[in-house]
Coordinates of C-alpha atoms in Angstrom, one line a residue:
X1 CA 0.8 23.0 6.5
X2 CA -3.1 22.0 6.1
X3 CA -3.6 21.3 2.8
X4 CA -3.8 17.8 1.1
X5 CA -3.2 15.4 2.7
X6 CA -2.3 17.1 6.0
X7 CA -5.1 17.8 7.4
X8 CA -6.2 14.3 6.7
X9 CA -3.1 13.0 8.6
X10 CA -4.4 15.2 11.0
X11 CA -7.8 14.4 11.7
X12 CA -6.8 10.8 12.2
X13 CA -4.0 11.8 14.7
X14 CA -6.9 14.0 16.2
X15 CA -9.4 11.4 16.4
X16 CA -7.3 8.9 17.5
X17 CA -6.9 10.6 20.7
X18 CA -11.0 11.3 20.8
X19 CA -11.4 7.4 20.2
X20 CA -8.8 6.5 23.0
X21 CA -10.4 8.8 25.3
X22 CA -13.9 7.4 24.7
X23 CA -12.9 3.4 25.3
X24 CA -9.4 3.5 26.7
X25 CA -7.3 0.4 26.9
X26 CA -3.7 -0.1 27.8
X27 CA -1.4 -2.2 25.6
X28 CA 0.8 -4.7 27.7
X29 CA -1.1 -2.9 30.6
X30 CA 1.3 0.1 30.5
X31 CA 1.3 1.6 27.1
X32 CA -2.2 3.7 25.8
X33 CA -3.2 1.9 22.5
X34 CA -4.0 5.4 21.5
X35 CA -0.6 6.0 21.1
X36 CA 0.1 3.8 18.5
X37 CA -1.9 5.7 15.4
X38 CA -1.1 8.7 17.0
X39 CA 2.8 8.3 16.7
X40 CA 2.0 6.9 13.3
X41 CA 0.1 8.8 11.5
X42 CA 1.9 12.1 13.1
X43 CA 5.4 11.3 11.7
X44 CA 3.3 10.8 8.1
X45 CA 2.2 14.6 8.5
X46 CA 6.0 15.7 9.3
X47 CA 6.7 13.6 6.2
X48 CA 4.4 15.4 4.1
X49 CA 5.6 18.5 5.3
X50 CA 9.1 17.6 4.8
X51 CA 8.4 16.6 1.2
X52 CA 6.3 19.8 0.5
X53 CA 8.1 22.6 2.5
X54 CA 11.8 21.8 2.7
X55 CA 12.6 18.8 -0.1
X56 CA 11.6 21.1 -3.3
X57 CA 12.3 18.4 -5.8
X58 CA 10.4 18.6 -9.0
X59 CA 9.5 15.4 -10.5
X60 CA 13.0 13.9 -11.8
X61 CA 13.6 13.6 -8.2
X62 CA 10.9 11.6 -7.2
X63 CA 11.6 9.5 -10.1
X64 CA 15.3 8.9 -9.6
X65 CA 13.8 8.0 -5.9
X66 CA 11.5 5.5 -7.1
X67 CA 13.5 4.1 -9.7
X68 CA 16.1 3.8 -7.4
X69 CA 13.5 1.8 -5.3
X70 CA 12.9 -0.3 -8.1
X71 CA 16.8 -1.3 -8.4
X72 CA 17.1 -2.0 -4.9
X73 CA 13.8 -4.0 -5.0
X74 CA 15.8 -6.9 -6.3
X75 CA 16.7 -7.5 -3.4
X76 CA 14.0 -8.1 -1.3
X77 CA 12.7 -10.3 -4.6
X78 CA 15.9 -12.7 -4.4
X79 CA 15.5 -13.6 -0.7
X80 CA 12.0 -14.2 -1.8
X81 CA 13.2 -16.3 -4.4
X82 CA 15.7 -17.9 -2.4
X83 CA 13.3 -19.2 0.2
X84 CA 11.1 -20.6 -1.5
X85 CA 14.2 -23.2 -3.1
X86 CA 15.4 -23.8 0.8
X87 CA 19.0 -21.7 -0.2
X88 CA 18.1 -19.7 2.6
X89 CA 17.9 -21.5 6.5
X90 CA 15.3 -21.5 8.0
X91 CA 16.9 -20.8 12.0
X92 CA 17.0 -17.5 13.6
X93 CA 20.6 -16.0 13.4
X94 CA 22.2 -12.3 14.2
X95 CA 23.6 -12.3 10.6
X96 CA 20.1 -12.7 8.7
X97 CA 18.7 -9.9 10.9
X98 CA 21.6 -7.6 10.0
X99 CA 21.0 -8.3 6.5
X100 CA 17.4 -6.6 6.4
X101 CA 15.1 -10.2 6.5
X102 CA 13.7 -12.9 9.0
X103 CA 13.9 -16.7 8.6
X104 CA 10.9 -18.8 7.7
X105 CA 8.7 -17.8 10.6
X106 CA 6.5 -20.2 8.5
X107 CA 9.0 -23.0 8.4
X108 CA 5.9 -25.4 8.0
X109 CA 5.0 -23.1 5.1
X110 CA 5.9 -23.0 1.4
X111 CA 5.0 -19.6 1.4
X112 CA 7.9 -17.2 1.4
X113 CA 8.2 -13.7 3.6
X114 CA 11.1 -12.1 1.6
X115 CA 12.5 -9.2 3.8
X116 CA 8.5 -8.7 5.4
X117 CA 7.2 -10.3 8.6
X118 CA 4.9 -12.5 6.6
X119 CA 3.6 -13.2 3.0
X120 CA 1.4 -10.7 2.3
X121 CA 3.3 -8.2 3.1
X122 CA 6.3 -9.3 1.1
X123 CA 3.6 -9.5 -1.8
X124 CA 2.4 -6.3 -1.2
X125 CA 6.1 -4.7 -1.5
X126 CA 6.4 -7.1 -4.7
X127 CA 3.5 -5.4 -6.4
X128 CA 4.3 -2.3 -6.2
X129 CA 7.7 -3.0 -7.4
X130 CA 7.0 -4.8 -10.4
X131 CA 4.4 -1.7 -11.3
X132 CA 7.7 0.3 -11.6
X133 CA 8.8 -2.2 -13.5
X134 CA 6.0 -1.5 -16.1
X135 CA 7.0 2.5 -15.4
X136 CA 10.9 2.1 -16.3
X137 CA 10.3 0.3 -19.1
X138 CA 8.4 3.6 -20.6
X139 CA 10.7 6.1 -19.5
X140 CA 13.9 4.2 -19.8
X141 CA 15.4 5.6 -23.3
X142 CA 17.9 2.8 -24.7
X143 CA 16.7 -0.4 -26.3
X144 CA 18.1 -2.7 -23.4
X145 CA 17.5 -1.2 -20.7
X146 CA 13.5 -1.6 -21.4
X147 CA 14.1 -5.4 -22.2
X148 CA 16.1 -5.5 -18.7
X149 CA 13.0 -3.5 -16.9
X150 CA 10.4 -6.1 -18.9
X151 CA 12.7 -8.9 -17.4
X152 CA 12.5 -7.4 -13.8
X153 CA 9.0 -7.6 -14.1
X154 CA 9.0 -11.2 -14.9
X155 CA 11.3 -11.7 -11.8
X156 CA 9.3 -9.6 -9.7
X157 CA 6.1 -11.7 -10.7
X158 CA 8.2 -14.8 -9.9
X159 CA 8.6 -13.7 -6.1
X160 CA 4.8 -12.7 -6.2
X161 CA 4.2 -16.4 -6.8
X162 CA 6.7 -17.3 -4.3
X163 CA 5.1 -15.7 -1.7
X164 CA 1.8 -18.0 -2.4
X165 CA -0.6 -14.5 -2.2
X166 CA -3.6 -15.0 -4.1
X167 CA -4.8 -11.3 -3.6
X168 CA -1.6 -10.1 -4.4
X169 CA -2.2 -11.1 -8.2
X170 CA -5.7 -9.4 -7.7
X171 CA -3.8 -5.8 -7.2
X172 CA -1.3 -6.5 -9.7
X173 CA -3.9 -6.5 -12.3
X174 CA -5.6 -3.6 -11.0
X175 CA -2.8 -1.4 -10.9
X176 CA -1.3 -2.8 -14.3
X177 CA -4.9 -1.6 -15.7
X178 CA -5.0 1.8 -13.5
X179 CA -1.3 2.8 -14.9
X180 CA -2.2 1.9 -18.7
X181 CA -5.9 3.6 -17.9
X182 CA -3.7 6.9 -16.6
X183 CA -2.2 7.0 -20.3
X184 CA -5.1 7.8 -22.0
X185 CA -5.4 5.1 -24.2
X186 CA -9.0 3.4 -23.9
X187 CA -9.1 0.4 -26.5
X188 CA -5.6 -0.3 -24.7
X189 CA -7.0 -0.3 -21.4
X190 CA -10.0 -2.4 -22.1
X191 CA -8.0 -5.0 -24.1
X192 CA -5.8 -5.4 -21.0
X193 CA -8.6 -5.2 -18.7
X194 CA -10.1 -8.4 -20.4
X195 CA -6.5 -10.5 -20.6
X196 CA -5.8 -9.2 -17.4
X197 CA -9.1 -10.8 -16.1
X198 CA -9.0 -13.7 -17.5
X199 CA -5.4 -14.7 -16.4
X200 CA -6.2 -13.4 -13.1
X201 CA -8.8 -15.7 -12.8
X202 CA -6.6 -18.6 -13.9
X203 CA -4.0 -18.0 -11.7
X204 CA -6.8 -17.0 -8.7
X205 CA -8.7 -20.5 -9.1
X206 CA -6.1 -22.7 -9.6
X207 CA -4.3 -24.3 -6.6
X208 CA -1.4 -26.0 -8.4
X209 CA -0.6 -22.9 -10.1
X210 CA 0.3 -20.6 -6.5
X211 CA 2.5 -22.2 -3.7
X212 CA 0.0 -22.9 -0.3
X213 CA -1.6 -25.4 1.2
X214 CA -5.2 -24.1 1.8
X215 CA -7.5 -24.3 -1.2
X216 CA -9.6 -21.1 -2.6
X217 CA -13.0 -22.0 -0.7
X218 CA -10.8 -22.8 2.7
X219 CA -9.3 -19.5 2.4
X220 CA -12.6 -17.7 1.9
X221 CA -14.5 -19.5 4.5
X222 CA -11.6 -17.9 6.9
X223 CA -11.9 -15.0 5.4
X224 CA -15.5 -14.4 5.7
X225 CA -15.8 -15.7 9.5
X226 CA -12.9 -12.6 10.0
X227 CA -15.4 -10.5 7.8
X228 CA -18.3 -10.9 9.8
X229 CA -17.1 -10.5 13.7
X230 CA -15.1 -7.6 12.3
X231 CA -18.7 -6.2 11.6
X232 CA -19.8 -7.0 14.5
X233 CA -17.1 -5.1 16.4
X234 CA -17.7 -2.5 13.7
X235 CA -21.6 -2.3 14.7
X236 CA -20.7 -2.0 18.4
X237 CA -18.1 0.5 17.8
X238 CA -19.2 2.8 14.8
X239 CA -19.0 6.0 15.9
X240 CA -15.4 6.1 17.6
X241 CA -14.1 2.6 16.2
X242 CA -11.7 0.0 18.5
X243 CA -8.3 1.9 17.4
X244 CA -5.2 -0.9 15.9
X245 CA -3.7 -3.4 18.5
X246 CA -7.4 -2.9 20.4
X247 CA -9.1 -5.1 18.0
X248 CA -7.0 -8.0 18.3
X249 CA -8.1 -8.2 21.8
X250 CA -11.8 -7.5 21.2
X251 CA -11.4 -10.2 18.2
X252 CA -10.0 -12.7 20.7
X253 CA -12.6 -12.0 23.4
X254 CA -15.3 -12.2 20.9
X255 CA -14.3 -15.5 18.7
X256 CA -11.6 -17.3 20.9
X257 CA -9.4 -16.2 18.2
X258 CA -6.8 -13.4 18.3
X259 CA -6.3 -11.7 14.9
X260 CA -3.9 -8.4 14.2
X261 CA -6.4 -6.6 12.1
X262 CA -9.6 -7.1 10.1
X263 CA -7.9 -8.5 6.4
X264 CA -9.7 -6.3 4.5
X265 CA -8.3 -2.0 4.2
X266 CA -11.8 -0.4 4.1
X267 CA -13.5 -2.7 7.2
X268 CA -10.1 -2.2 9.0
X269 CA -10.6 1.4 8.6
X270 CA -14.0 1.2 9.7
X271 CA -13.8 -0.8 12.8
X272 CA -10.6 0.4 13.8
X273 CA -11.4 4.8 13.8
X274 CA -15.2 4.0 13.1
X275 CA -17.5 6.2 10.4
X276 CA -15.6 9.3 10.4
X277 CA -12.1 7.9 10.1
X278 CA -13.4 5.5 7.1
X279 CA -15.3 8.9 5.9
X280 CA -11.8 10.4 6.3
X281 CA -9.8 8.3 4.3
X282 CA -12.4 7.9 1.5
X283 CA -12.2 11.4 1.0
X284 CA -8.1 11.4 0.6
X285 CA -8.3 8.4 -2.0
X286 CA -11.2 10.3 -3.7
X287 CA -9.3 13.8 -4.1
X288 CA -5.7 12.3 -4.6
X289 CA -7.3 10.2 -7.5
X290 CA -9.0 14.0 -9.1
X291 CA -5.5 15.1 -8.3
X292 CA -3.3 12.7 -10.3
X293 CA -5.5 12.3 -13.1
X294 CA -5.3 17.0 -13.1
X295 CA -1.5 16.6 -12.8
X296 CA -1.0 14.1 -15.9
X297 CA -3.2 16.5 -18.2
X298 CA -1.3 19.1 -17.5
X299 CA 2.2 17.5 -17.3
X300 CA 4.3 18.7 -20.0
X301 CA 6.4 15.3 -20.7
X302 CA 5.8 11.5 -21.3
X303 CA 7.6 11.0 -18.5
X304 CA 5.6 13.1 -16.0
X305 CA 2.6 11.9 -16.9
X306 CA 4.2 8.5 -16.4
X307 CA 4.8 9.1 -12.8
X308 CA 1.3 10.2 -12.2
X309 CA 0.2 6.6 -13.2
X310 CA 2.4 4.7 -11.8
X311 CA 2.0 6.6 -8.6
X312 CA -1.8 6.0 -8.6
X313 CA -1.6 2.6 -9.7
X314 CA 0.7 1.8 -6.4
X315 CA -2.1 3.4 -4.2
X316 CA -5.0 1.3 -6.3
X317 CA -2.7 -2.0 -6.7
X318 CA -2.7 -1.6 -2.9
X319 CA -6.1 -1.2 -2.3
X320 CA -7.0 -4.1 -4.9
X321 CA -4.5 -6.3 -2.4
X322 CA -6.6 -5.0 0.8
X323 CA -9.5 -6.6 -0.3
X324 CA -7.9 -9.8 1.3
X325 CA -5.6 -8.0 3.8
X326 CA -4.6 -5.0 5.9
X327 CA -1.2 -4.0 4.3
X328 CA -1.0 -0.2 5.1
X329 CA -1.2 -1.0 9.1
X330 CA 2.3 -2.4 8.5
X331 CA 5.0 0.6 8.5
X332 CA 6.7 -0.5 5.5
X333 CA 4.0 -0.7 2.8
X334 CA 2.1 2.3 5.1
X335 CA 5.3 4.3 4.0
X336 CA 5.1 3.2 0.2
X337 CA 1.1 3.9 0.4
X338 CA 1.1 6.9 2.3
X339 CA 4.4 8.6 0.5
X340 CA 3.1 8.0 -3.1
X341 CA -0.1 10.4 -1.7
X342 CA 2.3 12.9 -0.6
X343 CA 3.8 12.9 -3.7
X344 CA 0.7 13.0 -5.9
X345 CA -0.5 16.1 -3.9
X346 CA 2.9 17.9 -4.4
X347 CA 3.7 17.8 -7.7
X348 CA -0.1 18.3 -8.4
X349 CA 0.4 21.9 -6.4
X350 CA 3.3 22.7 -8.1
X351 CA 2.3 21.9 -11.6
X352 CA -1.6 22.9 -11.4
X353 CA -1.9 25.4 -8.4
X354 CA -0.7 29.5 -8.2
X355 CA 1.4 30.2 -5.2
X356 CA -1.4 32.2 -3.4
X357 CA -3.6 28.9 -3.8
X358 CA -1.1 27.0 -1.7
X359 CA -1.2 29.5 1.1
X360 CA 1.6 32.2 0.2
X361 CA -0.7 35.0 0.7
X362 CA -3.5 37.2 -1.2
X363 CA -0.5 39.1 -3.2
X364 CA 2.2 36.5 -4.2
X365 CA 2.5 35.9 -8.5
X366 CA 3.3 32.4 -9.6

């Protein structure tokens, strides 16, 4: 009930309420913005204990889950897909709601949103799905079924490009290098590194090749003038942070300009729950990182060990994508970030820890 990464679910619902208490603000003038990360990050501690205490599943589980994911995945990549060749309107109606998607919010746009609230986040989904792509096609066991799971990928990478995210292609090839790094295999990795690289940096620099108006120094010069006033309001605020929802209206008070979150994962972290919630989670990427590399030495299968890259690779891919963005504050990709932790920590206790190690008393046998 306080292992990994409870307690670090924990601390931040904890310190939440610490941060609220020492610079309170009321949301829509009603609701405590405290509340918020509270709520949040307190049904991702009942999830982990869920997953932990009461699910039991040993590995094939989570991967029928996540391949099962990957499957349904096509979904979300088709309406992508579909937006970005107008078969999809672009007005608000019941039926599209109903169907799990929004319209072009960005009907000036080219830029898709897939089944997200904006284009980043559908990218962010689309990354992590097209890394399971890379996983089935290693486990999967008959000929066609891995030249079907190499052909996902391709589609997957199609709605990446769709979407018009530049950073997303940045986390694709850092968790592509992360899962092949979590196999073993070094003169593989480093080969991969270096195409990975240099087609990133293709696709990164040139504007005709990704679907968007602004150009690469446009988008950094906004980038950078978020960057900065975020540190500002990090330097202000260091100890206790501003908490999410509270730095949008800080941001706009300070700049004239009203921005959700800071676009980048570890300032977001920073200025949002301050020095010890960035301390905090620093400390649950470093030890789930020991943990998945512990679990795939000791796995007994190619498949297992499998999992534990593909799982880390998610959780990297999505950090490589924060660099440029703030996907975890959004509850779907916080689910797909926060759940591929839990389940790093669990199978790592059941494969690699004794019972009495995970709290079932001085005298239990494994």
């Amino acid at each position: 009930m306080f292992g990994w990464p409870e307690k670090i679910f924990l601390g931040f619902v904890i310190w939440s309420l610490v941060s609220w208490f020492l610079n309170p603000y009321l949301l829509f003038g009603w609701l405590p913005v405290g509340f918020v990360p509270v709520v949040l990050f307190g049904l991702y501690y009942l999830l982990s204990v869920w997953v932990k205490q009461l699910l039991g599943w040993d590995w094939k589980g989570f991967q029928r889950l996540y391949l099962q994911f990957w499957l349904l995945g096509l979904y979300a990549a088709m309406v992508t897909i579909f937006q970005r060749v107008d078969w999809i309107p672009t007005e608000k109606s019941t039926l599209f709601y109903l169907l799990g998607f929004y319209p072009m919010q960005q009907a000036e746009s080219v830029r898709s949103i897939g089944t997200a609230s904006n284009s980043n986040l559908a990218a962010a989904m689309l990354i992590c799905l097209a890394l399971l792509s890379i996983y089935a096609s290693s486990v999967l066991k008959v000929r066609w079924q891995k030249i079907g799971a190499l052909a996902v990928f391709v589609v997957y990478c199609v709605a990446i490009w769709c979407t018009g995210s530049r950073g997303a292609w940045v986390g694709l090839v850092i968790g592509l290098l992360i899962q092949v790094w979590m196999t073993g295999d070094r003169k593989r990795t480093i080969l991969l590194f270096s195409s990975l690289v240099f087609l990133g940096m293709v696709i990164y620099t040139n504007k005709t090749l990704i679907p968007r108006e602004e150009t690469l120094f446009a988008t950094a010069e906004v980038r950078i003038f978020v960057w900065q006033n975020s540190f500002r309001l990090f330097a202000e605020n260091w100890l206790t942070g501003v908490l999410p929802l509270h730095f949008g209206y800080l941001f706009d008070q300070m700049t004239g300009k009203y921005l959700f979150h800071a676009h980048n994962i570890f300032l977001g972290m920073a200025v949002e729950f301050g020095v010890i919630g960035l301390t905090m989670f620093m400390l649950l990427i470093i030890v789930t990182t020991h943990r998945a590399r512990r679990w795939r030495k000791s796995a007994a299968t190619k498949e297992e060990k499998r999992l534990a890259g593909m799982l880390i690779s998610m959780i990297f891919a999505l950090l490589g994508h924060g660099m440029y963005d703030y996907p975890i504050i959004a509850p779907q990709i916080g689910l797909i970030f926060m759940l591929s932790m839990i389940v790093i920590h669990h199978l790592y206790e059941k494969r690699c820890q004794p019972p009495m190690d995970r709290g079932l008393g001085r005298n239990a046998r494994p």
